[in-house]
Coordinates of C-alpha atoms in Angstrom, one line a residue:
X1 CA 0.0 0.0 0.0
X2 CA 2.9 2.3 0.7
X3 CA 4.2 1.8 -2.8
X4 CA 0.8 2.7 -4.2
X5 CA 0.7 6.0 -2.4
X6 CA 4.3 6.8 -3.5
X7 CA 3.3 6.1 -7.1
X8 CA 0.2 8.2 -6.7
X9 CA 2.3 11.1 -5.4
X10 CA 4.6 10.7 -8.4
X11 CA 1.7 10.6 -10.7
X12 CA 0.3 13.9 -9.3
X13 CA 3.8 15.5 -9.6
X14 CA 3.9 14.4 -13.2
X15 CA 0.6 16.0 -14.1
X16 CA 1.6 19.2 -12.2
X17 CA 3.9 20.0 -15.2
X18 CA 1.9 22.7 -17.1
X19 CA 3.6 23.6 -20.4
X20 CA 2.6 20.7 -22.5
X21 CA 3.6 22.4 -25.7
X22 CA 7.3 22.2 -24.7
X23 CA 7.0 18.8 -23.1
X24 CA 8.3 15.4 -24.2
X25 CA 7.6 12.2 -22.2
X26 CA 9.8 9.1 -22.3
X27 CA 8.6 5.8 -20.8
X28 CA 11.0 3.1 -19.6
X29 CA 9.6 -0.2 -18.5
X30 CA 12.8 -1.8 -17.2
X31 CA 16.2 -0.5 -16.1
X32 CA 17.6 -1.8 -19.4
X33 CA 15.6 0.8 -21.4
X34 CA 17.8 3.6 -20.1
X35 CA 20.7 2.6 -22.3
X36 CA 18.5 2.9 -25.4
X37 CA 16.8 6.2 -24.4
X38 CA 19.5 8.1 -22.5
X39 CA 21.6 9.2 -25.4
X40 CA 18.6 10.8 -27.1
X41 CA 17.6 12.4 -23.8
X42 CA 21.1 13.8 -23.3
X43 CA 21.3 15.2 -26.8
X44 CA 17.9 16.9 -26.4
X45 CA 19.0 18.4 -23.1
X46 CA 22.3 19.6 -24.5
X47 CA 20.9 21.2 -27.6
X48 CA 17.3 22.2 -27.0
X49 CA 15.1 23.7 -24.3
X50 CA 12.5 21.0 -24.3
X51 CA 11.2 19.8 -20.9
X52 CA 11.9 16.0 -20.6
X53 CA 9.7 14.0 -18.3
X54 CA 10.9 10.4 -17.7
X55 CA 8.4 7.9 -16.4
X56 CA 9.9 4.5 -15.4
X57 CA 8.6 1.4 -13.7
X58 CA 11.8 -0.1 -12.3
X59 CA 13.4 1.0 -9.0
X60 CA 16.8 0.3 -10.5
X61 CA 16.4 2.5 -13.5
X62 CA 19.4 4.8 -13.9
X63 CA 17.1 7.6 -15.0
X64 CA 16.0 8.0 -11.4
X65 CA 19.6 9.1 -10.5
X66 CA 20.1 11.3 -13.5
X67 CA 20.0 15.0 -12.6
X68 CA 19.9 17.8 -15.2
X69 CA 18.1 21.0 -15.9
X70 CA 14.8 20.5 -17.8
X71 CA 14.8 16.8 -16.8
X72 CA 12.5 15.1 -14.2
X73 CA 12.0 11.4 -13.5
X74 CA 9.0 9.7 -12.0
X75 CA 8.8 6.1 -10.6
X76 CA 5.4 4.6 -11.2
X77 CA 5.1 0.9 -10.9
X78 CA 1.4 0.3 -10.2
X79 CA -0.3 -0.9 -13.4
X80 CA -3.6 0.8 -12.7
X81 CA -1.9 4.2 -12.2
X82 CA 0.2 3.6 -15.3
X83 CA -2.9 2.9 -17.3
X84 CA -4.5 6.1 -16.1
X85 CA -1.4 8.1 -16.8
X86 CA -1.1 6.8 -20.4
X87 CA -4.7 7.6 -21.2
X88 CA -4.3 11.2 -19.9
X89 CA -0.8 12.2 -21.2
X90 CA -0.8 15.7 -22.7
X91 CA 2.9 15.9 -23.9
X92 CA 3.3 16.6 -27.6
X93 CA 5.6 13.6 -28.0
X94 CA 6.1 10.3 -26.2
X95 CA 9.1 8.0 -26.9
X96 CA 9.4 4.4 -25.7
X97 CA 11.2 1.1 -26.4
X98 CA 8.2 -1.0 -25.3
X99 CA 6.2 -2.4 -28.3
X100 CA 2.5 -3.4 -28.1
X101 CA 1.2 0.1 -27.5
X102 CA -2.6 0.1 -27.1
X103 CA -2.6 -3.7 -27.2
X104 CA -2.7 -4.4 -23.5
X105 CA -3.0 -2.0 -20.4
X106 CA -0.9 0.8 -21.8
X107 CA -3.1 2.7 -24.2
X108 CA -2.7 5.8 -26.4
X109 CA -3.7 9.0 -24.8
X110 CA -7.1 10.5 -25.3
X111 CA -5.2 13.7 -26.2
X112 CA -3.2 14.4 -29.3
X113 CA 0.2 12.8 -28.6
X114 CA 2.7 11.7 -31.2
X115 CA 4.2 8.3 -30.3
X116 CA 7.7 7.3 -31.4
X117 CA 9.1 3.8 -31.1
X118 CA 12.9 3.5 -30.3
X119 CA 14.5 0.1 -31.2
X120 CA 16.1 -1.8 -28.3
X121 CA 17.5 -4.5 -30.6
X122 CA 18.5 -5.0 -34.2
X123 CA 16.3 -8.0 -34.5
X124 CA 13.4 -8.0 -37.0
X125 CA 10.0 -6.4 -36.4
X126 CA 8.0 -9.3 -37.6
X127 CA 9.5 -12.3 -35.7
X128 CA 10.2 -11.7 -32.0
X129 CA 7.3 -9.3 -31.6
X130 CA 3.5 -10.0 -31.4
X131 CA 1.2 -9.3 -34.3
X132 CA 0.3 -5.6 -34.3
X133 CA 3.1 -4.7 -31.9
X134 CA 3.8 -1.4 -33.8
X135 CA 0.4 -0.6 -35.3
X136 CA -0.4 2.3 -32.8
X137 CA 2.9 4.2 -33.1
X138 CA 3.0 7.3 -35.3
X139 CA 6.8 7.1 -36.0
X140 CA 9.2 4.2 -36.0
X141 CA 12.9 4.9 -35.5
X142 CA 14.5 2.2 -37.7
X143 CA 17.9 0.7 -36.9
X144 CA 18.6 -0.5 -40.5
X145 CA 17.1 -1.1 -43.9
X146 CA 15.6 -4.4 -42.7
X147 CA 13.3 -2.4 -40.3
X148 CA 12.0 -0.2 -43.1
X149 CA 11.3 -3.1 -45.4
X150 CA 9.6 -5.1 -42.6
X151 CA 7.5 -2.2 -41.4
X152 CA 6.1 -1.5 -44.8
X153 CA 5.4 -5.2 -45.4
X154 CA 3.5 -5.4 -42.1
X155 CA 1.4 -2.4 -43.0
X156 CA 0.6 -3.9 -46.4
X157 CA -0.4 -7.3 -45.0
X158 CA -2.4 -6.1 -42.0
X159 CA -3.8 -3.0 -43.7
X160 CA -2.6 -0.9 -40.8
X161 CA -1.9 2.9 -40.9
X162 CA 1.2 4.0 -42.7
X163 CA 3.8 5.2 -40.2
X164 CA 6.6 7.7 -40.5
X165 CA 9.9 5.7 -40.8
X166 CA 13.1 7.5 -39.8
X167 CA 16.5 6.1 -40.7
X168 CA 17.7 6.5 -37.1
X169 CA 20.4 3.9 -36.6
X170 CA 21.1 2.4 -33.2
X171 CA 22.3 4.6 -30.4
X172 CA 23.6 1.8 -28.2
X173 CA 26.0 0.7 -30.9
X174 CA 27.1 4.4 -31.4
X175 CA 27.7 4.5 -27.7
X176 CA 29.7 1.3 -27.7
X177 CA 31.9 2.6 -30.6
X178 CA 32.5 5.9 -28.8
X179 CA 33.4 4.4 -25.4
X180 CA 35.4 1.5 -26.8
X181 CA 38.0 4.0 -28.2
X182 CA 38.9 4.9 -24.6
X183 CA 39.1 1.4 -23.3
X184 CA 42.5 0.0 -22.5
X185 CA 42.5 -3.8 -22.3
X186 CA 44.9 -5.6 -20.0
X187 CA 47.3 -7.8 -21.9
X188 CA 46.5 -11.5 -21.2
X189 CA 47.8 -14.6 -22.9
X190 CA 44.3 -16.3 -23.1
X191 CA 41.4 -15.5 -25.4
X192 CA 38.4 -14.3 -23.5
X193 CA 35.1 -15.9 -24.5
X194 CA 31.9 -14.2 -23.4
X195 CA 28.8 -16.4 -23.2
X196 CA 25.8 -14.2 -23.5
X197 CA 22.6 -16.0 -24.5
X198 CA 19.0 -14.9 -24.8
X199 CA 16.4 -16.0 -22.2
X200 CA 13.7 -18.7 -22.1
X201 CA 13.4 -22.5 -22.3
X202 CA 15.3 -22.7 -25.6
X203 CA 18.3 -20.6 -24.5
X204 CA 21.6 -22.5 -24.1
X205 CA 21.6 -22.0 -20.3
X206 CA 18.1 -23.5 -19.8
X207 CA 18.5 -26.3 -22.4
X208 CA 21.9 -27.3 -21.1
X209 CA 23.9 -26.7 -24.3
X210 CA 26.0 -24.2 -22.5
X211 CA 27.8 -27.1 -20.7
X212 CA 29.0 -28.4 -24.1
X213 CA 30.3 -25.0 -24.9
X214 CA 32.1 -24.3 -21.6
X215 CA 33.6 -27.8 -21.5
X216 CA 35.1 -27.4 -25.0
X217 CA 36.5 -23.9 -24.3
X218 CA 37.9 -25.1 -21.0
X219 CA 39.7 -28.0 -22.8
X220 CA 41.4 -25.4 -24.9
X221 CA 42.4 -23.4 -21.9
X222 CA 40.5 -20.2 -22.8
X223 CA 39.1 -17.6 -20.4
X224 CA 35.3 -17.8 -20.1
X225 CA 32.8 -15.3 -18.8
X226 CA 29.1 -16.3 -18.3
X227 CA 26.8 -13.4 -18.7
X228 CA 23.1 -14.5 -18.6
X229 CA 20.1 -12.4 -19.7
X230 CA 18.6 -10.5 -16.7
X231 CA 15.4 -12.6 -17.1
X232 CA 17.4 -15.8 -16.8
X233 CA 19.1 -14.5 -13.7
X234 CA 15.7 -13.8 -12.2
X235 CA 13.8 -16.9 -13.3
X236 CA 16.5 -19.6 -13.6
X237 CA 18.8 -19.0 -10.6
X238 CA 18.9 -22.7 -9.7
X239 CA 20.3 -23.6 -13.2
X240 CA 22.9 -20.8 -13.0
X241 CA 24.0 -21.9 -9.5
X242 CA 24.6 -25.4 -10.8
X243 CA 26.7 -24.1 -13.7
X244 CA 28.8 -21.9 -11.3
X245 CA 29.3 -24.9 -9.0
X246 CA 30.4 -27.1 -11.8
X247 CA 33.2 -24.8 -12.9
X248 CA 34.1 -23.2 -9.6
X249 CA 37.6 -24.9 -9.7
X250 CA 38.3 -23.7 -13.2
X251 CA 40.3 -20.5 -12.5
X252 CA 39.6 -19.0 -16.0
X253 CA 35.8 -19.2 -15.5
X254 CA 33.9 -16.2 -14.1
X255 CA 30.2 -15.2 -13.7
X256 CA 29.0 -11.7 -14.6
X257 CA 25.3 -11.0 -14.0
X258 CA 25.6 -7.3 -14.7
X259 CA 24.4 -6.5 -18.3
X260 CA 24.4 -2.7 -17.8
X261 CA 28.1 -2.3 -17.9
X262 CA 29.9 -2.4 -21.2
X263 CA 33.2 -3.3 -19.6
X264 CA 32.5 -7.1 -20.0
X265 CA 31.9 -6.6 -23.7
X266 CA 35.0 -4.5 -24.1
X267 CA 37.4 -7.0 -22.5
X268 CA 36.0 -10.0 -24.3
X269 CA 37.5 -11.2 -27.6
X270 CA 34.7 -13.6 -28.8
X271 CA 31.0 -13.9 -27.9
X272 CA 29.1 -17.2 -27.8
X273 CA 25.3 -16.7 -28.1
X274 CA 22.1 -18.2 -29.5
X275 CA 19.4 -15.7 -30.5
X276 CA 20.3 -12.8 -28.3
X277 CA 20.3 -9.3 -29.8
X278 CA 23.5 -8.4 -27.9
X279 CA 25.4 -10.6 -30.4
X280 CA 24.9 -8.0 -33.1
X281 CA 25.7 -5.1 -30.8
X282 CA 29.0 -6.9 -30.0
X283 CA 29.7 -7.6 -33.6
X284 CA 28.6 -4.4 -35.3
X285 CA 29.8 -2.1 -32.5
X286 CA 33.1 -3.7 -31.6
X287 CA 33.9 -5.6 -34.8
X288 CA 34.4 -8.8 -32.8
X289 CA 33.4 -12.3 -33.8
X290 CA 30.4 -14.2 -32.5
X291 CA 29.9 -18.0 -32.3
X292 CA 26.2 -19.1 -32.5
X293 CA 24.8 -22.2 -30.9
X294 CA 21.8 -23.3 -33.0
X295 CA 18.6 -23.7 -30.9
X296 CA 14.9 -23.4 -31.7
X297 CA 13.9 -19.9 -32.7
X298 CA 11.9 -17.5 -30.5
X299 CA 9.0 -16.4 -32.8
X300 CA 6.1 -14.5 -31.3
X301 CA 4.3 -13.4 -34.4
X302 CA 1.7 -16.0 -35.3
X303 CA 1.7 -14.9 -38.9
X304 CA 5.5 -15.0 -39.3
X305 CA 5.4 -17.7 -42.0
X306 CA 2.8 -15.7 -44.0
X307 CA 4.9 -12.6 -44.2
X308 CA 7.4 -14.0 -46.6
X309 CA 10.5 -12.2 -45.2
X310 CA 13.4 -13.9 -43.4
X311 CA 14.3 -12.4 -40.1
X312 CA 17.5 -10.3 -39.7
X313 CA 18.6 -12.3 -36.6
X314 CA 18.5 -15.4 -38.8
X315 CA 20.5 -14.4 -41.9
X316 CA 22.8 -12.0 -40.1
X317 CA 24.4 -14.8 -38.1
X318 CA 26.7 -15.7 -41.0
X319 CA 27.5 -12.1 -41.6
X320 CA 28.9 -11.4 -38.1
X321 CA 30.3 -14.9 -37.2
X322 CA 29.8 -18.6 -37.6
X323 CA 28.3 -21.6 -35.8
X324 CA 29.9 -23.1 -32.8
X325 CA 31.9 -26.3 -33.5
X326 CA 33.0 -28.4 -30.5
X327 CA 35.8 -29.9 -32.6
X328 CA 37.4 -26.6 -33.7
X329 CA 40.4 -25.3 -31.9
X330 CA 39.5 -21.6 -31.7
X331 CA 41.8 -18.6 -31.9
X332 CA 41.3 -15.0 -32.9
X333 CA 42.5 -15.5 -36.5
X334 CA 40.2 -18.4 -37.5
X335 CA 36.7 -17.0 -36.7
X336 CA 34.6 -15.2 -39.3
X337 CA 34.2 -11.5 -38.4
X338 CA 32.0 -8.7 -39.8
X339 CA 33.6 -6.1 -42.1
X340 CA 33.1 -2.4 -42.4
X341 CA 31.0 -2.7 -45.6
X342 CA 28.5 -5.0 -43.8
X343 CA 28.2 -2.7 -40.8
X344 CA 27.4 0.3 -43.1
X345 CA 25.0 -1.8 -45.1
X346 CA 23.0 -3.0 -42.2
X347 CA 22.9 0.0 -39.8
X348 CA 21.7 3.5 -40.6
X349 CA 23.4 6.7 -39.6
X350 CA 26.4 5.1 -37.8
X351 CA 27.6 7.5 -35.1
X352 CA 24.8 10.0 -35.8
X353 CA 21.7 8.4 -34.4
X354 CA 21.2 11.0 -31.6
X355 CA 21.6 13.8 -34.2
X356 CA 18.9 12.2 -36.4
X357 CA 16.6 11.9 -33.4
X358 CA 17.1 15.4 -32.2
X359 CA 16.5 17.0 -35.6
X360 CA 13.3 14.9 -36.1
X361 CA 12.0 15.6 -32.6
X362 CA 12.7 19.3 -32.9
X363 CA 10.8 19.4 -36.2
X364 CA 7.8 17.7 -34.6
X365 CA 7.8 20.0 -31.6
X366 CA 7.7 23.1 -33.8
X367 CA 4.6 21.9 -35.7

């Protein structure tokens, strides 16, 4: 009950903001969303006078600690209060990484609000998302050409409204590139393999295939870091504990549950994954190879087979890396790695995503 009243107070504070004509609202469902929204927010605060209101539903959200003029954050977790807030928003714009707007309890406002979707993965729009996940957005920020093609195809098939598609790029990769330049890696003799799978029953942690991977890499004497998805950490702790116990005597094995820090990505030489979107951030952002363990796909769109387009996360695996082979003696020189041409071909506006966002948002705010 105490939490409800805190949320209610934050809701009241949010609606005490008066100048809606200069107001932009961002919504963050989980702490992970901050890394996808923060660069846009910082760019707007640095180069415009817009008032940024940041609503989040995770106590660990970094946006709650962020302090800047023209920025205010509000923690609202209660679903009933969130539903009421969404229905009554008066900001000119709202940006979010959460799909399925208007599909469940988070509805479009009864007022005139322009909704912008910000991608939180390079994965395709028509595979890992539910049918209609983007139908109620006005603008989609697209990470690459595949998002544009998929969005138009979905509009055609479902006869949904035509959205404004912006060649945005991917701010998390821009951030990785920028920060990696200042990273100084310690010199070590061993190759560092980062195991970073997706979550769910078919991920290599839950289905047990991770053991085969670790055993092979251990036999080669490599350094190994296990970095599970946050949902796996939360829902499959018993499985993770067994893995940690199994390799506790292997000095080159370590467990890293923190996915918010880029340091683990920076110090690793190779990633092992399955269907996780972080594999493409690692490859396209840091130009490092990825080894994929083939598992059943995670497809949420019931019409996927009818759409007639292969998903980016399927065909891009051979662009950025190769499939894991437990008979191969891996070293840095014998793993396929993405090249510059493929990076430019698959990602829009490399290094300029926040500029693109600011210019487009400023244009909308002036209308």
